[in-house]
Amino acid sequence: MKALTPFVVLSTLLFSAAPAFAATANEAAIQAAVNHPVRSAANKARDVHRHPVETLSFFEVTPKSTVVEVSPGGGWYTEILAPLLKAEGKYYAAHQPADATSEYAKKSLAAYQAKLAADPVFSSVTVTGFAADKVYAIAPAGSADVVVTFRNLHNWYMQKGEESLLTAYKSFYAALKPGGVLGVVEHRLPETKAAGDWTKSGYMPQSLAVKVALQAGFVLEGTSEVNANPKDTADHPSGVWTLPPSLALKEKDKAKYQAIGESDRMTLKFRKPKTE
């Protein structure tokens, strides 16, 4: 048997270590963005519940990715994704439609735009429109490496049920490149409670979230328990809003709900097929 030269051995070791090195480098870049000074103290305090480094790593986000965040709300993840993607990537924030008529939507969008205008780190963010009533161009078609959405499925489901969910997923599908990733985090309803009246609780069965994504053409590639919370029984008086950070019951049983922590959440990674 021919002996391997030191060069061949070193090359083999370097080649085999490359994926692990890349993963480590990406995680370090995400951690640096998590540590960015633009982040508010209140948002940083929730890292223990939302696990941004692990979650974005699982969704294959890198500093060079083109990422669409759907319904970014007040910008919790914007404070991480904007600095992460500013130099080499691209960040689309699919917020409320520009022509939205509800006062809530208009105020929410205005507040988000004011946030972006307040710091140069957000100067490269492109705001697009999204709602679950029709398919929106949340980014140029076929341009996104990753589409992510956090704790939003229940909002769309409360409009027209599975129809709204499917419409939303179609917007995501259109924006993604073939082979691109859809990352979903959502409050998780135990499957044993799915036969009850849960539709306004803020929770959703994982099986339903997956079923509609498959109908839209996605493939479920993986799940993670990084955002799981086994203390959450998902049967609270004011639904998921009973728990932090909302604490809908105010001082009533506050210590009890703080001890539970934030909701139990599914973390799902779907992929748009490379060939259709």
PDB file of C-alpha atoms in Angstrom:
ATOM      1  CA  MET A   1       0.000   0.000   0.000  1.00  0.00           C
ATOM      2  CA  LYS A   2       1.419   3.372  -1.022  1.00  0.00           C
ATOM      3  CA  ALA A   3       2.118   5.686   1.906  1.00  0.00           C
ATOM      4  CA  LEU A   4       0.381   9.037   1.913  1.00  0.00           C
ATOM      5  CA  THR A   5       2.605  12.095   1.723  1.00  0.00           C
ATOM      6  CA  PRO A   6       2.351  14.717   4.487  1.00  0.00           C
ATOM      7  CA  PHE A   7       0.834  17.098   1.929  1.00  0.00           C
ATOM      8  CA  VAL A   8      -1.943  14.642   1.076  1.00  0.00           C
ATOM      9  CA  VAL A   9      -2.623  13.957   4.754  1.00  0.00           C
ATOM     10  CA  LEU A  10      -2.766  17.689   5.563  1.00  0.00           C
ATOM     11  CA  SER A  11      -4.997  18.406   2.562  1.00  0.00           C
ATOM     12  CA  THR A  12      -7.363  15.621   3.568  1.00  0.00           C
ATOM     13  CA  LEU A  13      -7.581  16.912   7.115  1.00  0.00           C
ATOM     14  CA  LEU A  14      -8.190  20.474   5.980  1.00  0.00           C
ATOM     15  CA  PHE A  15     -10.867  19.378   3.511  1.00  0.00           C
ATOM     16  CA  SER A  16     -12.711  17.294   6.090  1.00  0.00           C
ATOM     17  CA  ALA A  17     -12.549  20.138   8.616  1.00  0.00           C
ATOM     18  CA  ALA A  18     -13.854  22.789   6.196  1.00  0.00           C
ATOM     19  CA  PRO A  19     -17.614  22.368   6.895  1.00  0.00           C
ATOM     20  CA  ALA A  20     -17.048  22.457  10.649  1.00  0.00           C
ATOM     21  CA  PHE A  21     -14.826  25.537  10.300  1.00  0.00           C
ATOM     22  CA  ALA A  22     -17.459  27.271   8.180  1.00  0.00           C
ATOM     23  CA  ALA A  23     -20.167  26.483  10.727  1.00  0.00           C
ATOM     24  CA  THR A  24     -18.002  27.794  13.543  1.00  0.00           C
ATOM     25  CA  ALA A  25     -17.208  30.977  11.604  1.00  0.00           C
ATOM     26  CA  ASN A  26     -20.899  31.567  10.862  1.00  0.00           C
ATOM     27  CA  GLU A  27     -21.856  31.060  14.488  1.00  0.00           C
ATOM     28  CA  ALA A  28     -19.129  33.498  15.548  1.00  0.00           C
ATOM     29  CA  ALA A  29     -20.469  36.089  13.097  1.00  0.00           C
ATOM     30  CA  ILE A  30     -24.022  35.624  14.385  1.00  0.00           C
ATOM     31  CA  GLN A  31     -22.783  35.908  17.963  1.00  0.00           C
ATOM     32  CA  ALA A  32     -21.014  39.168  17.078  1.00  0.00           C
ATOM     33  CA  ALA A  33     -24.300  40.497  15.660  1.00  0.00           C
ATOM     34  CA  VAL A  34     -26.134  39.381  18.803  1.00  0.00           C
ATOM     35  CA  ASN A  35     -23.576  41.371  20.803  1.00  0.00           C
ATOM     36  CA  HIS A  36     -23.932  44.481  18.600  1.00  0.00           C
ATOM     37  CA  PRO A  37     -24.433  47.708  20.592  1.00  0.00           C
ATOM     38  CA  VAL A  38     -27.493  48.661  18.546  1.00  0.00           C
ATOM     39  CA  ARG A  39     -29.492  46.025  20.414  1.00  0.00           C
ATOM     40  CA  SER A  40     -31.636  47.247  23.282  1.00  0.00           C
ATOM     41  CA  ALA A  41     -31.115  45.889  26.776  1.00  0.00           C
ATOM     42  CA  ALA A  42     -34.712  44.634  26.822  1.00  0.00           C
ATOM     43  CA  ASN A  43     -34.173  42.664  23.633  1.00  0.00           C
ATOM     44  CA  LYS A  44     -30.886  41.206  24.836  1.00  0.00           C
ATOM     45  CA  ALA A  45     -32.602  40.019  28.006  1.00  0.00           C
ATOM     46  CA  ARG A  46     -34.809  37.734  25.906  1.00  0.00           C
ATOM     47  CA  ASP A  47     -31.890  35.900  24.267  1.00  0.00           C
ATOM     48  CA  VAL A  48     -32.162  33.240  26.955  1.00  0.00           C
ATOM     49  CA  HIS A  49     -35.648  32.432  25.656  1.00  0.00           C
ATOM     50  CA  ARG A  50     -35.194  33.042  21.918  1.00  0.00           C
ATOM     51  CA  HIS A  51     -31.730  31.511  21.330  1.00  0.00           C
ATOM     52  CA  PRO A  52     -30.849  33.639  18.280  1.00  0.00           C
ATOM     53  CA  VAL A  53     -27.399  32.148  17.591  1.00  0.00           C
ATOM     54  CA  GLU A  54     -28.624  28.566  17.612  1.00  0.00           C
ATOM     55  CA  THR A  55     -31.821  29.400  15.739  1.00  0.00           C
ATOM     56  CA  LEU A  56     -30.206  31.355  12.898  1.00  0.00           C
ATOM     57  CA  SER A  57     -27.447  28.747  12.617  1.00  0.00           C
ATOM     58  CA  PHE A  58     -30.051  26.002  12.295  1.00  0.00           C
ATOM     59  CA  PHE A  59     -31.707  28.010   9.509  1.00  0.00           C
ATOM     60  CA  GLU A  60     -28.326  28.214   7.698  1.00  0.00           C
ATOM     61  CA  VAL A  61     -28.075  32.011   7.856  1.00  0.00           C
ATOM     62  CA  THR A  62     -24.576  33.310   7.091  1.00  0.00           C
ATOM     63  CA  PRO A  63     -23.164  36.855   6.765  1.00  0.00           C
ATOM     64  CA  LYS A  64     -23.383  36.448   2.972  1.00  0.00           C
ATOM     65  CA  SER A  65     -26.993  35.262   2.862  1.00  0.00           C
ATOM     66  CA  THR A  66     -29.918  37.051   1.288  1.00  0.00           C
ATOM     67  CA  VAL A  67     -32.500  36.846   4.051  1.00  0.00           C
ATOM     68  CA  VAL A  68     -36.160  37.847   4.165  1.00  0.00           C
ATOM     69  CA  GLU A  69     -37.737  38.252   7.569  1.00  0.00           C
ATOM     70  CA  VAL A  70     -41.514  38.132   7.325  1.00  0.00           C
ATOM     71  CA  SER A  71     -43.505  40.264   9.771  1.00  0.00           C
ATOM     72  CA  PRO A  72     -40.554  41.593  11.800  1.00  0.00           C
ATOM     73  CA  GLY A  73     -42.864  43.510  14.156  1.00  0.00           C
ATOM     74  CA  GLY A  74     -40.885  45.924  16.310  1.00  0.00           C
ATOM     75  CA  GLY A  75     -37.575  44.633  15.003  1.00  0.00           C
ATOM     76  CA  TRP A  76     -36.282  42.173  17.606  1.00  0.00           C
ATOM     77  CA  TYR A  77     -34.478  40.110  14.978  1.00  0.00           C
ATOM     78  CA  THR A  78     -33.812  43.194  12.839  1.00  0.00           C
ATOM     79  CA  GLU A  79     -31.299  44.309  15.469  1.00  0.00           C
ATOM     80  CA  ILE A  80     -29.381  41.085  14.785  1.00  0.00           C
ATOM     81  CA  LEU A  81     -29.923  40.481  11.081  1.00  0.00           C
ATOM     82  CA  ALA A  82     -29.196  44.037   9.929  1.00  0.00           C
ATOM     83  CA  PRO A  83     -25.635  44.188  11.308  1.00  0.00           C
ATOM     84  CA  LEU A  84     -25.002  40.537  10.405  1.00  0.00           C
ATOM     85  CA  LEU A  85     -25.908  41.038   6.734  1.00  0.00           C
ATOM     86  CA  LYS A  86     -24.876  44.667   6.193  1.00  0.00           C
ATOM     87  CA  ALA A  87     -21.413  44.100   4.699  1.00  0.00           C
ATOM     88  CA  GLU A  88     -21.827  41.045   2.464  1.00  0.00           C
ATOM     89  CA  GLY A  89     -25.445  39.903   2.587  1.00  0.00           C
ATOM     90  CA  LYS A  90     -28.887  41.370   2.014  1.00  0.00           C
ATOM     91  CA  TYR A  91     -31.784  41.817   4.427  1.00  0.00           C
ATOM     92  CA  TYR A  92     -35.392  42.293   3.339  1.00  0.00           C
ATOM     93  CA  ALA A  93     -37.915  43.117   6.046  1.00  0.00           C
ATOM     94  CA  ALA A  94     -41.388  42.145   4.812  1.00  0.00           C
ATOM     95  CA  HIS A  95     -43.462  44.357   7.098  1.00  0.00           C
ATOM     96  CA  GLN A  96     -47.008  45.667   6.704  1.00  0.00           C
ATOM     97  CA  PRO A  97     -48.046  46.585   3.140  1.00  0.00           C
ATOM     98  CA  ALA A  98     -47.400  50.236   2.282  1.00  0.00           C
ATOM     99  CA  ASP A  99     -51.093  50.623   1.364  1.00  0.00           C
ATOM    100  CA  ALA A 100     -52.419  49.029   4.568  1.00  0.00           C
ATOM    101  CA  THR A 101     -55.584  50.722   5.792  1.00  0.00           C
ATOM    102  CA  SER A 102     -55.847  49.567   9.421  1.00  0.00           C
ATOM    103  CA  GLU A 103     -54.560  51.974  12.035  1.00  0.00           C
ATOM    104  CA  TYR A 104     -52.590  49.184  13.712  1.00  0.00           C
ATOM    105  CA  ALA A 105     -50.786  48.304  10.478  1.00  0.00           C
ATOM    106  CA  LYS A 106     -50.001  51.924   9.657  1.00  0.00           C
ATOM    107  CA  LYS A 107     -48.682  52.694  13.134  1.00  0.00           C
ATOM    108  CA  SER A 108     -46.649  49.487  13.250  1.00  0.00           C
ATOM    109  CA  LEU A 109     -45.003  50.182   9.901  1.00  0.00           C
ATOM    110  CA  ALA A 110     -44.309  53.828  10.791  1.00  0.00           C
ATOM    111  CA  ALA A 111     -42.682  52.819  14.080  1.00  0.00           C
ATOM    112  CA  TYR A 112     -40.520  50.246  12.311  1.00  0.00           C
ATOM    113  CA  GLN A 113     -39.412  52.734   9.664  1.00  0.00           C
ATOM    114  CA  ALA A 114     -38.549  55.235  12.397  1.00  0.00           C
ATOM    115  CA  LYS A 115     -36.418  52.580  14.067  1.00  0.00           C
ATOM    116  CA  LEU A 116     -34.530  51.971  10.816  1.00  0.00           C
ATOM    117  CA  ALA A 117     -33.934  55.688  10.340  1.00  0.00           C
ATOM    118  CA  ALA A 118     -32.478  56.074  13.817  1.00  0.00           C
ATOM    119  CA  ASP A 119     -29.187  54.232  13.265  1.00  0.00           C
ATOM    120  CA  PRO A 120     -26.844  53.811  10.247  1.00  0.00           C
ATOM    121  CA  VAL A 121     -26.555  50.065  10.916  1.00  0.00           C
ATOM    122  CA  PHE A 122     -30.047  49.750   9.410  1.00  0.00           C
ATOM    123  CA  SER A 123     -29.261  51.743   6.260  1.00  0.00           C
ATOM    124  CA  SER A 124     -29.082  48.678   4.011  1.00  0.00           C
ATOM    125  CA  VAL A 125     -32.408  47.186   5.114  1.00  0.00           C
ATOM    126  CA  THR A 126     -34.986  47.006   2.316  1.00  0.00           C
ATOM    127  CA  VAL A 127     -38.583  47.139   3.539  1.00  0.00           C
ATOM    128  CA  THR A 128     -41.158  45.251   1.495  1.00  0.00           C
ATOM    129  CA  GLY A 129     -44.828  44.560   2.127  1.00  0.00           C
ATOM    130  CA  PHE A 130     -46.558  41.403   3.283  1.00  0.00           C
ATOM    131  CA  ALA A 131     -49.956  40.215   4.430  1.00  0.00           C
ATOM    132  CA  ALA A 132     -51.675  36.836   4.293  1.00  0.00           C
ATOM    133  CA  ASP A 133     -54.511  37.989   2.026  1.00  0.00           C
ATOM    134  CA  LYS A 134     -52.628  37.484  -1.263  1.00  0.00           C
ATOM    135  CA  VAL A 135     -49.192  36.536  -2.598  1.00  0.00           C
ATOM    136  CA  TYR A 136     -46.747  39.419  -2.139  1.00  0.00           C
ATOM    137  CA  ALA A 137     -43.319  40.043  -3.666  1.00  0.00           C
ATOM    138  CA  ILE A 138     -41.494  40.047  -0.338  1.00  0.00           C
ATOM    139  CA  ALA A 139     -38.198  40.009  -2.282  1.00  0.00           C
ATOM    140  CA  PRO A 140     -37.308  39.605  -5.960  1.00  0.00           C
ATOM    141  CA  ALA A 141     -38.547  36.209  -7.124  1.00  0.00           C
ATOM    142  CA  GLY A 142     -36.032  33.432  -6.606  1.00  0.00           C
ATOM    143  CA  SER A 143     -33.500  35.686  -4.872  1.00  0.00           C
ATOM    144  CA  ALA A 144     -33.565  34.662  -1.200  1.00  0.00           C
ATOM    145  CA  ASP A 145     -31.303  32.094   0.407  1.00  0.00           C
ATOM    146  CA  VAL A 146     -33.393  32.080   3.572  1.00  0.00           C
ATOM    147  CA  VAL A 147     -36.886  33.250   4.543  1.00  0.00           C
ATOM    148  CA  VAL A 148     -37.590  33.376   8.279  1.00  0.00           C
ATOM    149  CA  THR A 149     -40.631  34.193  10.367  1.00  0.00           C
ATOM    150  CA  PHE A 150     -40.955  34.154  14.135  1.00  0.00           C
ATOM    151  CA  ARG A 151     -44.188  33.581  16.090  1.00  0.00           C
ATOM    152  CA  ASN A 152     -46.504  34.743  13.310  1.00  0.00           C
ATOM    153  CA  LEU A 153     -48.375  31.715  11.954  1.00  0.00           C
ATOM    154  CA  HIS A 154     -51.182  32.041  14.509  1.00  0.00           C
ATOM    155  CA  ASN A 155     -51.846  35.635  13.421  1.00  0.00           C
ATOM    156  CA  TRP A 156     -52.402  34.549   9.825  1.00  0.00           C
ATOM    157  CA  TYR A 157     -54.378  31.472  10.808  1.00  0.00           C
ATOM    158  CA  MET A 158     -56.814  33.627  12.774  1.00  0.00           C
ATOM    159  CA  GLN A 159     -57.752  35.394   9.532  1.00  0.00           C
ATOM    160  CA  LYS A 160     -58.926  32.639   7.174  1.00  0.00           C
ATOM    161  CA  GLY A 161     -57.487  29.484   8.675  1.00  0.00           C
ATOM    162  CA  GLU A 162     -55.465  27.212   6.415  1.00  0.00           C
ATOM    163  CA  GLU A 163     -56.234  29.410   3.410  1.00  0.00           C
ATOM    164  CA  SER A 164     -54.285  32.312   4.920  1.00  0.00           C
ATOM    165  CA  LEU A 165     -51.411  30.048   5.927  1.00  0.00           C
ATOM    166  CA  LEU A 166     -51.142  28.605   2.446  1.00  0.00           C
ATOM    167  CA  THR A 167     -51.187  32.069   0.889  1.00  0.00           C
ATOM    168  CA  ALA A 168     -48.372  33.151   3.210  1.00  0.00           C
ATOM    169  CA  TYR A 169     -46.283  30.092   2.391  1.00  0.00           C
ATOM    170  CA  LYS A 170     -46.742  30.786  -1.317  1.00  0.00           C
ATOM    171  CA  SER A 171     -45.193  34.232  -0.854  1.00  0.00           C
ATOM    172  CA  PHE A 172     -42.232  32.615   0.884  1.00  0.00           C
ATOM    173  CA  TYR A 173     -41.873  29.977  -1.812  1.00  0.00           C
ATOM    174  CA  ALA A 174     -41.821  32.559  -4.605  1.00  0.00           C
ATOM    175  CA  ALA A 175     -39.059  34.588  -2.932  1.00  0.00           C
ATOM    176  CA  LEU A 176     -36.719  31.664  -2.295  1.00  0.00           C
ATOM    177  CA  LYS A 177     -34.057  30.345  -4.615  1.00  0.00           C
ATOM    178  CA  PRO A 178     -34.374  26.670  -5.531  1.00  0.00           C
ATOM    179  CA  GLY A 179     -32.747  24.925  -2.581  1.00  0.00           C
ATOM    180  CA  GLY A 180     -33.439  27.863  -0.271  1.00  0.00           C
ATOM    181  CA  VAL A 181     -34.487  27.492   3.370  1.00  0.00           C
ATOM    182  CA  LEU A 182     -37.710  28.527   5.075  1.00  0.00           C
ATOM    183  CA  GLY A 183     -37.249  28.833   8.837  1.00  0.00           C
ATOM    184  CA  VAL A 184     -40.334  28.935  11.056  1.00  0.00           C
ATOM    185  CA  VAL A 185     -40.562  29.454  14.807  1.00  0.00           C
ATOM    186  CA  GLU A 186     -44.044  29.303  16.315  1.00  0.00           C
ATOM    187  CA  HIS A 187     -45.807  28.802  19.649  1.00  0.00           C
ATOM    188  CA  ARG A 188     -46.477  25.064  19.802  1.00  0.00           C
ATOM    189  CA  LEU A 189     -49.770  23.516  20.809  1.00  0.00           C
ATOM    190  CA  PRO A 190     -49.470  19.906  22.048  1.00  0.00           C
ATOM    191  CA  GLU A 191     -51.035  17.560  19.512  1.00  0.00           C
ATOM    192  CA  THR A 192     -53.195  16.159  22.317  1.00  0.00           C
ATOM    193  CA  LYS A 193     -54.957  19.537  22.564  1.00  0.00           C
ATOM    194  CA  ALA A 194     -55.508  19.971  18.816  1.00  0.00           C
ATOM    195  CA  ALA A 195     -59.109  18.763  18.991  1.00  0.00           C
ATOM    196  CA  GLY A 196     -60.081  21.562  21.372  1.00  0.00           C
ATOM    197  CA  ASP A 197     -60.794  25.246  20.808  1.00  0.00           C
ATOM    198  CA  TRP A 198     -57.246  26.518  20.357  1.00  0.00           C
ATOM    199  CA  THR A 199     -57.591  28.786  17.316  1.00  0.00           C
ATOM    200  CA  LYS A 200     -57.409  32.066  19.268  1.00  0.00           C
ATOM    201  CA  SER A 201     -54.888  30.916  21.849  1.00  0.00           C
ATOM    202  CA  GLY A 202     -51.801  32.047  19.947  1.00  0.00           C
ATOM    203  CA  TYR A 203     -50.610  28.437  19.747  1.00  0.00           C
ATOM    204  CA  MET A 204     -50.603  26.109  16.751  1.00  0.00           C
ATOM    205  CA  PRO A 205     -50.195  22.348  16.273  1.00  0.00           C
ATOM    206  CA  GLN A 206     -46.856  21.545  14.670  1.00  0.00           C
ATOM    207  CA  SER A 207     -48.566  19.022  12.407  1.00  0.00           C
ATOM    208  CA  LEU A 208     -50.707  21.787  10.892  1.00  0.00           C
ATOM    209  CA  ALA A 209     -47.772  24.120  10.328  1.00  0.00           C
ATOM    210  CA  VAL A 210     -45.990  21.313   8.495  1.00  0.00           C
ATOM    211  CA  LYS A 211     -49.019  20.120   6.518  1.00  0.00           C
ATOM    212  CA  VAL A 212     -49.689  23.493   4.917  1.00  0.00           C
ATOM    213  CA  ALA A 213     -46.006  24.056   4.127  1.00  0.00           C
ATOM    214  CA  LEU A 214     -45.930  20.740   2.285  1.00  0.00           C
ATOM    215  CA  GLN A 215     -49.039  21.794   0.348  1.00  0.00           C
ATOM    216  CA  ALA A 216     -47.144  24.914  -0.760  1.00  0.00           C
ATOM    217  CA  GLY A 217     -44.373  22.743  -2.188  1.00  0.00           C
ATOM    218  CA  PHE A 218     -41.826  22.765   0.624  1.00  0.00           C
ATOM    219  CA  VAL A 219     -39.990  19.754   2.001  1.00  0.00           C
ATOM    220  CA  LEU A 220     -39.541  19.447   5.767  1.00  0.00           C
ATOM    221  CA  GLU A 221     -35.814  19.003   6.242  1.00  0.00           C
ATOM    222  CA  GLY A 222     -35.441  19.191   9.988  1.00  0.00           C
ATOM    223  CA  THR A 223     -36.805  20.232  13.358  1.00  0.00           C
ATOM    224  CA  SER A 224     -35.025  21.581  16.403  1.00  0.00           C
ATOM    225  CA  GLU A 225     -35.944  21.725  20.069  1.00  0.00           C
ATOM    226  CA  VAL A 226     -33.696  24.722  20.727  1.00  0.00           C
ATOM    227  CA  ASN A 227     -36.765  26.888  21.477  1.00  0.00           C
ATOM    228  CA  ALA A 228     -38.680  24.229  23.408  1.00  0.00           C
ATOM    229  CA  ASN A 229     -40.013  24.897  26.907  1.00  0.00           C
ATOM    230  CA  PRO A 230     -41.443  21.786  28.605  1.00  0.00           C
ATOM    231  CA  LYS A 231     -42.836  23.954  31.434  1.00  0.00           C
ATOM    232  CA  ASP A 232     -45.381  25.504  29.070  1.00  0.00           C
ATOM    233  CA  THR A 233     -48.685  23.603  29.154  1.00  0.00           C
ATOM    234  CA  ALA A 234     -50.306  25.835  26.504  1.00  0.00           C
ATOM    235  CA  ASP A 235     -53.597  26.086  28.412  1.00  0.00           C
ATOM    236  CA  HIS A 236     -53.361  29.505  30.041  1.00  0.00           C
ATOM    237  CA  PRO A 237     -56.336  31.853  30.721  1.00  0.00           C
ATOM    238  CA  SER A 238     -55.273  34.435  28.132  1.00  0.00           C
ATOM    239  CA  GLY A 239     -53.543  32.050  25.777  1.00  0.00           C
ATOM    240  CA  VAL A 240     -49.867  32.486  24.989  1.00  0.00           C
ATOM    241  CA  TRP A 241     -50.110  36.144  26.004  1.00  0.00           C
ATOM    242  CA  THR A 242     -50.468  35.010  29.622  1.00  0.00           C
ATOM    243  CA  LEU A 243     -46.749  34.217  29.600  1.00  0.00           C
ATOM    244  CA  PRO A 244     -43.803  36.605  29.355  1.00  0.00           C
ATOM    245  CA  PRO A 245     -43.125  38.939  27.749  1.00  0.00           C
ATOM    246  CA  SER A 246     -46.808  39.962  27.478  1.00  0.00           C
ATOM    247  CA  LEU A 247     -48.011  38.887  30.968  1.00  0.00           C
ATOM    248  CA  ALA A 248     -51.589  39.665  29.990  1.00  0.00           C
ATOM    249  CA  LEU A 249     -52.903  39.058  33.518  1.00  0.00           C
ATOM    250  CA  LYS A 250     -50.592  41.795  34.858  1.00  0.00           C
ATOM    251  CA  GLU A 251     -49.872  41.122  38.547  1.00  0.00           C
ATOM    252  CA  LYS A 252     -52.211  38.132  38.879  1.00  0.00           C
ATOM    253  CA  ASP A 253     -50.095  34.984  39.283  1.00  0.00           C
ATOM    254  CA  LYS A 254     -47.191  36.929  37.787  1.00  0.00           C
ATOM    255  CA  ALA A 255     -44.525  34.947  39.615  1.00  0.00           C
ATOM    256  CA  LYS A 256     -46.082  31.690  38.407  1.00  0.00           C
ATOM    257  CA  TYR A 257     -45.951  32.702  34.749  1.00  0.00           C
ATOM    258  CA  GLN A 258     -42.499  34.210  35.026  1.00  0.00           C
ATOM    259  CA  ALA A 259     -41.323  30.893  36.435  1.00  0.00           C
ATOM    260  CA  ILE A 260     -42.726  29.121  33.370  1.00  0.00           C
ATOM    261  CA  GLY A 261     -40.946  31.545  31.054  1.00  0.00           C
ATOM    262  CA  GLU A 262     -41.723  32.201  27.420  1.00  0.00           C
ATOM    263  CA  SER A 263     -43.743  29.782  25.321  1.00  0.00           C
ATOM    264  CA  ASP A 264     -42.827  26.339  24.078  1.00  0.00           C
ATOM    265  CA  ARG A 265     -41.942  26.817  20.411  1.00  0.00           C
ATOM    266  CA  MET A 266     -41.508  24.616  17.387  1.00  0.00           C
ATOM    267  CA  THR A 267     -38.481  25.374  15.203  1.00  0.00           C
ATOM    268  CA  LEU A 268     -38.941  24.036  11.689  1.00  0.00           C
ATOM    269  CA  LYS A 269     -36.587  24.053   8.712  1.00  0.00           C
ATOM    270  CA  PHE A 270     -38.171  23.594   5.286  1.00  0.00           C
ATOM    271  CA  ARG A 271     -36.456  23.639   1.917  1.00  0.00           C
ATOM    272  CA  LYS A 272     -37.653  24.656  -1.511  1.00  0.00           C
ATOM    273  CA  PRO A 273     -36.767  21.766  -3.830  1.00  0.00           C
ATOM    274  CA  LYS A 274     -33.816  22.395  -6.149  1.00  0.00           C
ATOM    275  CA  THR A 275     -35.786  20.993  -9.044  1.00  0.00           C
ATOM    276  CA  GLU A 276     -39.530  21.263  -9.496  1.00  0.00           C
TER     277      GLU A 276
END
